[in-house]
């Protein structure tokens, strides 16, 4: 195995050396007024409380259910009690915790049912599910190969890497392999083999220190810069190959040195990098916090400390860097979400590391939020910033964190957790002017002391928003119709069903041919005045008439309407949306029986 690894390591390093010329942004070349979070918001100064006792403010969302975390994971020791990320498959939710994970049946979102809880010191236990396999990230010094909670006395008992469980019976998860790595796994990302359905790859995220080589001698872990030590375990992304028919044979198959050739970063957290500065902050990233794969487009967005990096992963064993950006205002490029057409990507900035209050009325808008970049030809262009607009208190850890798309056709909408800033939903269809359209927030866990809590990540899954709450448990929310999100758009979103969803492995969303999909585009054209009121009224009437009939009559009427929309597009203020609507009308005509 080691010979294979070394051969592949050399090949991958060469691939990285041949990467395209990269560019860094010292100061984004766009104009956007800097602001601070406002106190004039219902979310400011909510009543504190544990569990579901704190004050709540919501707009365009409602709480469907709140479920406390299992007692086995409800410790208050250090950060060992914290819930982390979640993954989804059918009616099952897999929720990570720094001390293990829980599996929930959410067939009835109003009453989630605990199927099992596994206690296993891990930190931070980011989960991904693929078929009957559950992958859990582990990087804690206390993490043991046998999942014991007594700590590690002998380094050979330590587990740092990715655990693999068989969850074919979610009531009895079975650990089948601990895949050890030199730096553990803070996060991880599944990248499927493009042609072999029986193989997936795991890109390992994180930038922890290299472990003692004596802990796992076969890994030959060593440290240093690449110049000092070509085999260093620093400055690389480890790649695990998982043969799905024999997952117990999963192992590190190589690594990618995606940081070679990066320019000097502009700075971090609004502070420019001094020309004479040295050390890791000056040499750029040594690992990625998160990597988000989008298999439908063979893309991975690496959120790698001082850089956001775009990778072409047509060959998952040899990812190729196509572009990289740094930003003086970003402290930690933390995670990323692609738009459904992969023409935009949102990067988040975890300023303060998630344990500090960074949404106060004194915290600038450009620090600790998101930025939107467009993608064309493998290159990224940075546009606007977005940050939670409501001021939070000194006892609320708050900063941009994890989220995913809300599947509304014709729009780029993201739901996101902001720790104790709660959950919010924003539209980034216009990358220069992202805007908030819904939110849900509780008051702090404690009014006097900052106790870690809030939403680790929030995700739309088959009709509902699921939020993993660090200290409180699991929230399930539902979006409600509003001026900025119509009933038709929400009904269309509910038609986009997914079988499996991992936050760091983005699925491509598709919608069936249906009237709510067509009417979503129509509502958007009314909202943005993309067509005249006379035309949108006429189109609405035509849709109503078509819906009242069936078979050939419906098909004929819809085809006539599609032809009219083609003509409308020529003079429309929003021609692109009119064209998309015409295509949706034709899809509906073809599906008419």
PDB file of C-alpha atoms in Angstrom, residues 354-359 392-399 418-422 445 450-454 470:
ATOM      1  CA  UNK A 354     -17.309  30.146  15.709  1.00  0.00           C
ATOM      2  CA  UNK A 355     -16.724  30.684  19.414  1.00  0.00           C
ATOM      3  CA  UNK A 356     -16.854  34.498  19.452  1.00  0.00           C
ATOM      4  CA  UNK A 357     -19.636  37.066  19.102  1.00  0.00           C
ATOM      5  CA  UNK A 358     -19.083  38.509  15.620  1.00  0.00           C
ATOM      6  CA  UNK A 359     -22.549  39.849  14.790  1.00  0.00           C
ATOM      7  CA  UNK A 392     -26.633  39.920  18.416  1.00  0.00           C
ATOM      8  CA  UNK A 393     -25.375  40.244  21.987  1.00  0.00           C
ATOM      9  CA  UNK A 394     -21.969  39.685  23.555  1.00  0.00           C
ATOM     10  CA  UNK A 395     -23.161  36.323  24.898  1.00  0.00           C
ATOM     11  CA  UNK A 396     -24.040  34.912  21.490  1.00  0.00           C
ATOM     12  CA  UNK A 397     -21.347  33.238  19.410  1.00  0.00           C
ATOM     13  CA  UNK A 398     -22.343  34.342  15.938  1.00  0.00           C
ATOM     14  CA  UNK A 399     -20.705  34.243  12.527  1.00  0.00           C
ATOM     15  CA  UNK A 418     -25.250  31.528  12.063  1.00  0.00           C
ATOM     16  CA  UNK A 419     -24.710  29.831  15.424  1.00  0.00           C
ATOM     17  CA  UNK A 420     -26.633  31.944  17.978  1.00  0.00           C
ATOM     18  CA  UNK A 421     -27.537  34.345  15.193  1.00  0.00           C
ATOM     19  CA  UNK A 422     -30.060  31.644  14.281  1.00  0.00           C
ATOM     20  CA  UNK A 445     -28.456  30.270  25.869  1.00  0.00           C
ATOM     21  CA  UNK A 450     -21.316  33.162  26.475  1.00  0.00           C
ATOM     22  CA  UNK A 451     -22.351  29.486  26.366  1.00  0.00           C
ATOM     23  CA  UNK A 452     -21.711  27.838  23.010  1.00  0.00           C
ATOM     24  CA  UNK A 453     -24.955  27.277  21.142  1.00  0.00           C
ATOM     25  CA  UNK A 454     -26.958  28.048  18.039  1.00  0.00           C
ATOM     26  CA  UNK A 470     -25.088  22.962  19.102  1.00  0.00           C
TER      27      UNK A 470
END
